[in-house]
Structures are given as structure tokens and as C-alpha cells.
C-alpha atoms as one frame of an Amber mdcrd trajectory, in Angstrom:
protein
   9.817 143.393  77.560   9.834 139.794  76.299  13.608 139.981  75.823  14.079
 141.158  79.424  11.846 138.414  80.805  13.694 135.757  78.789  17.070 137.063
  79.952  15.981 136.949  83.603  14.715 133.393  83.101  18.042 132.283  81.605
  20.089 133.927  84.356  18.016 132.075  86.960  18.713 128.771  85.218  21.241
 126.823  87.322  22.385 124.784  84.323  23.266 127.967  82.448  25.256 129.306
  85.387  27.074 126.015  86.036  27.937 124.908  82.500  28.527 128.241  80.763
  30.125 130.352  83.516  31.200 128.386  86.606  32.669 125.338  84.848  34.743
 127.344  82.284  35.893 129.699  85.057  37.014 126.837  87.328  38.715 125.102
  84.386  40.684 128.256  83.607  41.744 128.631  87.257  42.940 125.028  87.277
  44.927 125.464  84.062  46.424 128.800  85.121  47.355 127.871  88.685  47.958
 124.161  88.223  49.936 124.198  84.967  50.547 127.893  84.319  53.954 127.951
  85.994  55.209 125.432  83.434  53.616 126.919  80.299  52.769 130.593  80.738
  52.927 131.072  76.969  49.674 129.070  76.669  47.613 131.255  79.009  45.890
 133.097  76.150  45.030 129.775  74.508  43.494 128.549  77.771  41.518 131.771
  78.032  40.151 131.226  74.511  39.290 127.589  75.255  37.471 128.499  78.486
  35.528 131.188  76.613  34.628 128.688  73.878  33.379 126.237  76.533  30.965
 128.843  77.827  29.900 130.131  74.415  29.342 126.679  72.894  27.397 125.544
  75.966  25.202 128.623  75.872  24.743 128.873  72.100  24.232 125.233  71.181
  22.803 123.411  74.185  21.072 125.950  76.439  19.808 128.125  73.600  18.772
 125.195  71.394  16.720 123.703  74.221  15.158 127.075  75.012  14.096 127.517
  71.388  12.774 123.955  71.291  10.646 124.509  74.406   9.154 127.773  73.128
   8.829 127.162  69.384   5.170 126.104  69.503   4.272 129.433  71.107   6.200
 131.372  68.469   4.761 129.325  65.601   1.242 130.146  66.816   2.197 133.821
  67.186   3.611 133.894  63.649   0.481 132.234  62.282  -2.076 134.387  64.114
  -0.371 137.772  64.696   1.876 140.208  62.804   4.872 138.715  64.643   7.314
 137.487  61.971  10.009 134.776  61.831  12.577 137.526  61.242  11.481 139.277
  64.457  11.773 135.971  66.307  15.347 135.513  65.109  16.374 139.090  65.902
  14.888 138.993  69.410  16.612 135.735  70.260  19.931 136.776  68.686  19.940
 139.973  70.753  19.513 137.898  73.906  22.310 135.586  72.822  24.734 138.422
  72.116  24.094 139.830  75.593  24.493 136.423  77.279  27.696 135.581  75.393
  29.034 139.059  76.164  28.287 138.436  79.857  30.196 135.129  79.716  33.179
 136.795  78.027  33.207 139.724  80.465  33.172 137.425  83.519  35.931 135.173
  82.158  38.018 138.165  81.062  37.656 139.801  84.482  38.660 136.528  86.145
  41.769 136.206  83.950  42.760 139.825  84.668  42.312 139.361  88.445  44.495
 136.238  88.292  47.119 138.231  86.419  46.945 135.796  83.516  46.151 138.435
  80.877  46.018 142.204  80.656  43.273 144.167  78.946  44.807 145.443  75.720
  43.939 145.770  72.053  44.802 142.131  71.347  42.465 140.833  74.060  39.675
 143.198  72.947  40.135 141.922  69.371  39.892 138.334  70.623  36.689 139.155
  72.513  35.127 140.619  69.351  36.131 137.518  67.355  34.742 135.174  70.018
  31.527 137.186  70.179  31.202 136.883  66.389  31.663 133.122  66.625  29.017
 133.110  69.361  26.537 134.657  66.922  27.336 131.959  64.368  26.936 129.172
  66.946  23.700 130.744  68.182  22.237 130.518  64.681  23.139 126.815  64.678
  21.570 126.382  68.118  18.480 128.242  66.926  18.087 125.942  63.913  18.607
 122.841  66.063  15.938 124.063  68.469  13.479 124.655  65.637  13.902 121.320
  63.868  14.507 119.036  66.876  12.341 118.056  69.804  13.310 119.425  73.208
  13.549 115.884  74.633  16.123 114.984  71.997  18.239 117.995  72.945  18.359
 116.757  76.556  19.981 113.550  75.316  22.077 114.955  72.476  23.239 118.182
  74.128  26.703 117.040  75.202  27.429 115.077  71.983  26.477 118.173  69.987
  28.956 120.240  71.992  31.665 117.664  71.241  30.886 117.704  67.510  31.062
 121.498  67.406  34.333 121.420  69.354  35.799 119.044  66.749  35.335 121.700
  64.057  37.248 124.244  66.159  40.028 122.181  67.796  43.349 123.029  66.071
  44.556 119.459  65.501  47.160 120.759  63.050  49.115 122.272  65.967  49.883
 118.966  67.682  49.094 116.097  65.266  50.637 115.517  61.857  49.280 112.672
  59.725  47.097 112.147  56.666  43.890 111.575  58.626  44.141 114.821  60.570
  45.226 116.632  57.407  41.844 115.648  55.953  40.125 116.740  59.190  41.857
 120.127  58.963  40.757 120.523  55.330  37.147 119.901  56.441  37.544 122.361
  59.333  38.535 125.073  56.846  34.943 125.038  55.577  33.730 126.322  58.975
  34.235 129.734  60.657  35.444 128.188  63.929  38.696 127.065  62.311  39.673
 130.650  61.570  38.968 131.852  65.114  41.947 129.937  66.499  44.108 131.033
  63.554  43.059 134.653  64.094  43.780 134.404  67.809  47.282 133.120  67.118
  47.938 135.812  64.493  46.721 138.607  66.763  48.650 137.296  69.759  51.889
 136.937  67.754  51.507 140.192  65.837  51.147 138.449  62.462  49.096 139.402
  59.417  45.457 138.346  59.610  43.581 140.239  56.860  43.151 137.050  54.792
  41.948 135.137  57.850  39.286 137.750  58.568  37.985 137.487  54.997  37.891
 133.696  55.174  36.050 133.893  58.502  33.501 136.337  57.052  32.976 134.315
  53.856  32.404 131.014  55.666  30.197 132.804  58.214  27.977 134.312  55.500
  27.714 131.073  53.495  26.739 129.060  56.576  24.308 131.767  57.709  22.554
 131.685  54.324  22.163 127.891  54.584  20.888 128.093  58.164  18.339 130.792
  57.317  17.118 128.825  54.307  16.564 125.739  56.458  14.960 127.830  59.199
  12.395 129.520  56.953  11.594 126.189  55.292  10.996 124.637  58.737   8.823
 127.595  59.750   6.777 127.290  56.564   6.107 123.643  57.349   5.357 124.443
  60.991   2.606 126.977  60.283   0.875 125.051  57.523
């Protein structure tokens, strides 16, 4: 019941609709219609970027602020009722999976209607990968919401999105110098780096077993760190 109420609240939020669905959708239309005739081979990349815009906006900014606004209620519930931190995480992650899936479905439907992509195994694989990254980003947003004040998230929301985007942007595809080589080496420590690599491998029919393992390993390591920090913050919050 709580999950349903929270979902309805999010879907009524104009900022969620504008920044996670409308803006990525309009951006994709602009790229497909405005530039698509000159570079049709990049349509799938633009689809991925538009999806990442929506997912990052939802998972980091919108979700982080929502957690920040409601954390006092949940901390009291954890302290005074059988409600557990694990239950809190699972409830919120379920909502996030559904919201990110909604974003992906709308953007995929838009791209199909425009004739930019066709629904096939490659696109379905990309959707699953993007949804997995959305879970990872949602855990980051959850931790940010728990440890930061909601007012701070209002100010730092956009910069946070830019920082996250830096760890995903494939600089190695268009810049070659020592500085960006170091940046790429740092990116390899984060799951987002492997999403773009996986997308390229799937789209081009290449081998991607190693990439999947690297994505899973970095995902699990980061998740363990996030959960450790979360439970430590919760312990301090209920003392």
C-alpha cells in the first residue's frame, strides 16, 4: 500500500515528469530528426544517452531528495516498530525499478514510433543492462538521501548528475591523450563504464562475456560499500 501511494506521489511530481521523461524524450527527437539524417549509425547511442538522462535524473536527484525528505519518518519507524532498514531499502528499490522501467518503456516506444530502432533481442538486452545500472544508481541516490540534507540536494542535484555522467561518458571514443587515459582508467572502477562497452558489443555482435563479469563485479563491490555506509548511517540515526 505504501509503495503504491509513493508511486502515485512520484508520478504526480511535475519535476519527475519533466526531467526524467519529457526532457530525454524531446532530446532524442531533436537528435533523431535534426541530426539523424547525417549519422543514422548513432541512433542507438542517442537512445542509450536519452535513457541514461532519465535514469540518472530519477535515481540520483529525484530519488535522493525523496529519501532525504522521508528519512526522519523511516528512522522513527525503524526505532519504534518492527520495520527494518532492509525492508526500507527493498520497498524503495522496488519503486525505483518500476519507475526506471516506465522511463525505459516510454523512451523505447517513442524510438520505435519514430522508426529509429526496432524491438529486437539487442534492444531488449540493452534495456536489461540499463535497468541494472538504474538499480546501481538508485542505491547511490538512496545513500545520498540518507546522509545528506534535503536542502543540500536541491542545490547539488544537477552537479551530482554531471559527476555521475562523467563516470559513464565514453571519452575514449573521441579523445586520445594522457589525461583522458587516466580518466578512463578511473571509470573502469565503476559499473557505468561497462554499460556503454556492453551496448557497443551487443549492437556490433561482438563478444561481451568478460564485460558482463566486470560489470557484475564492480556492481557488487560498490553495492557492498554503499550498504555498509547506509547501515552505519542508520545506526547513528536511531541512537
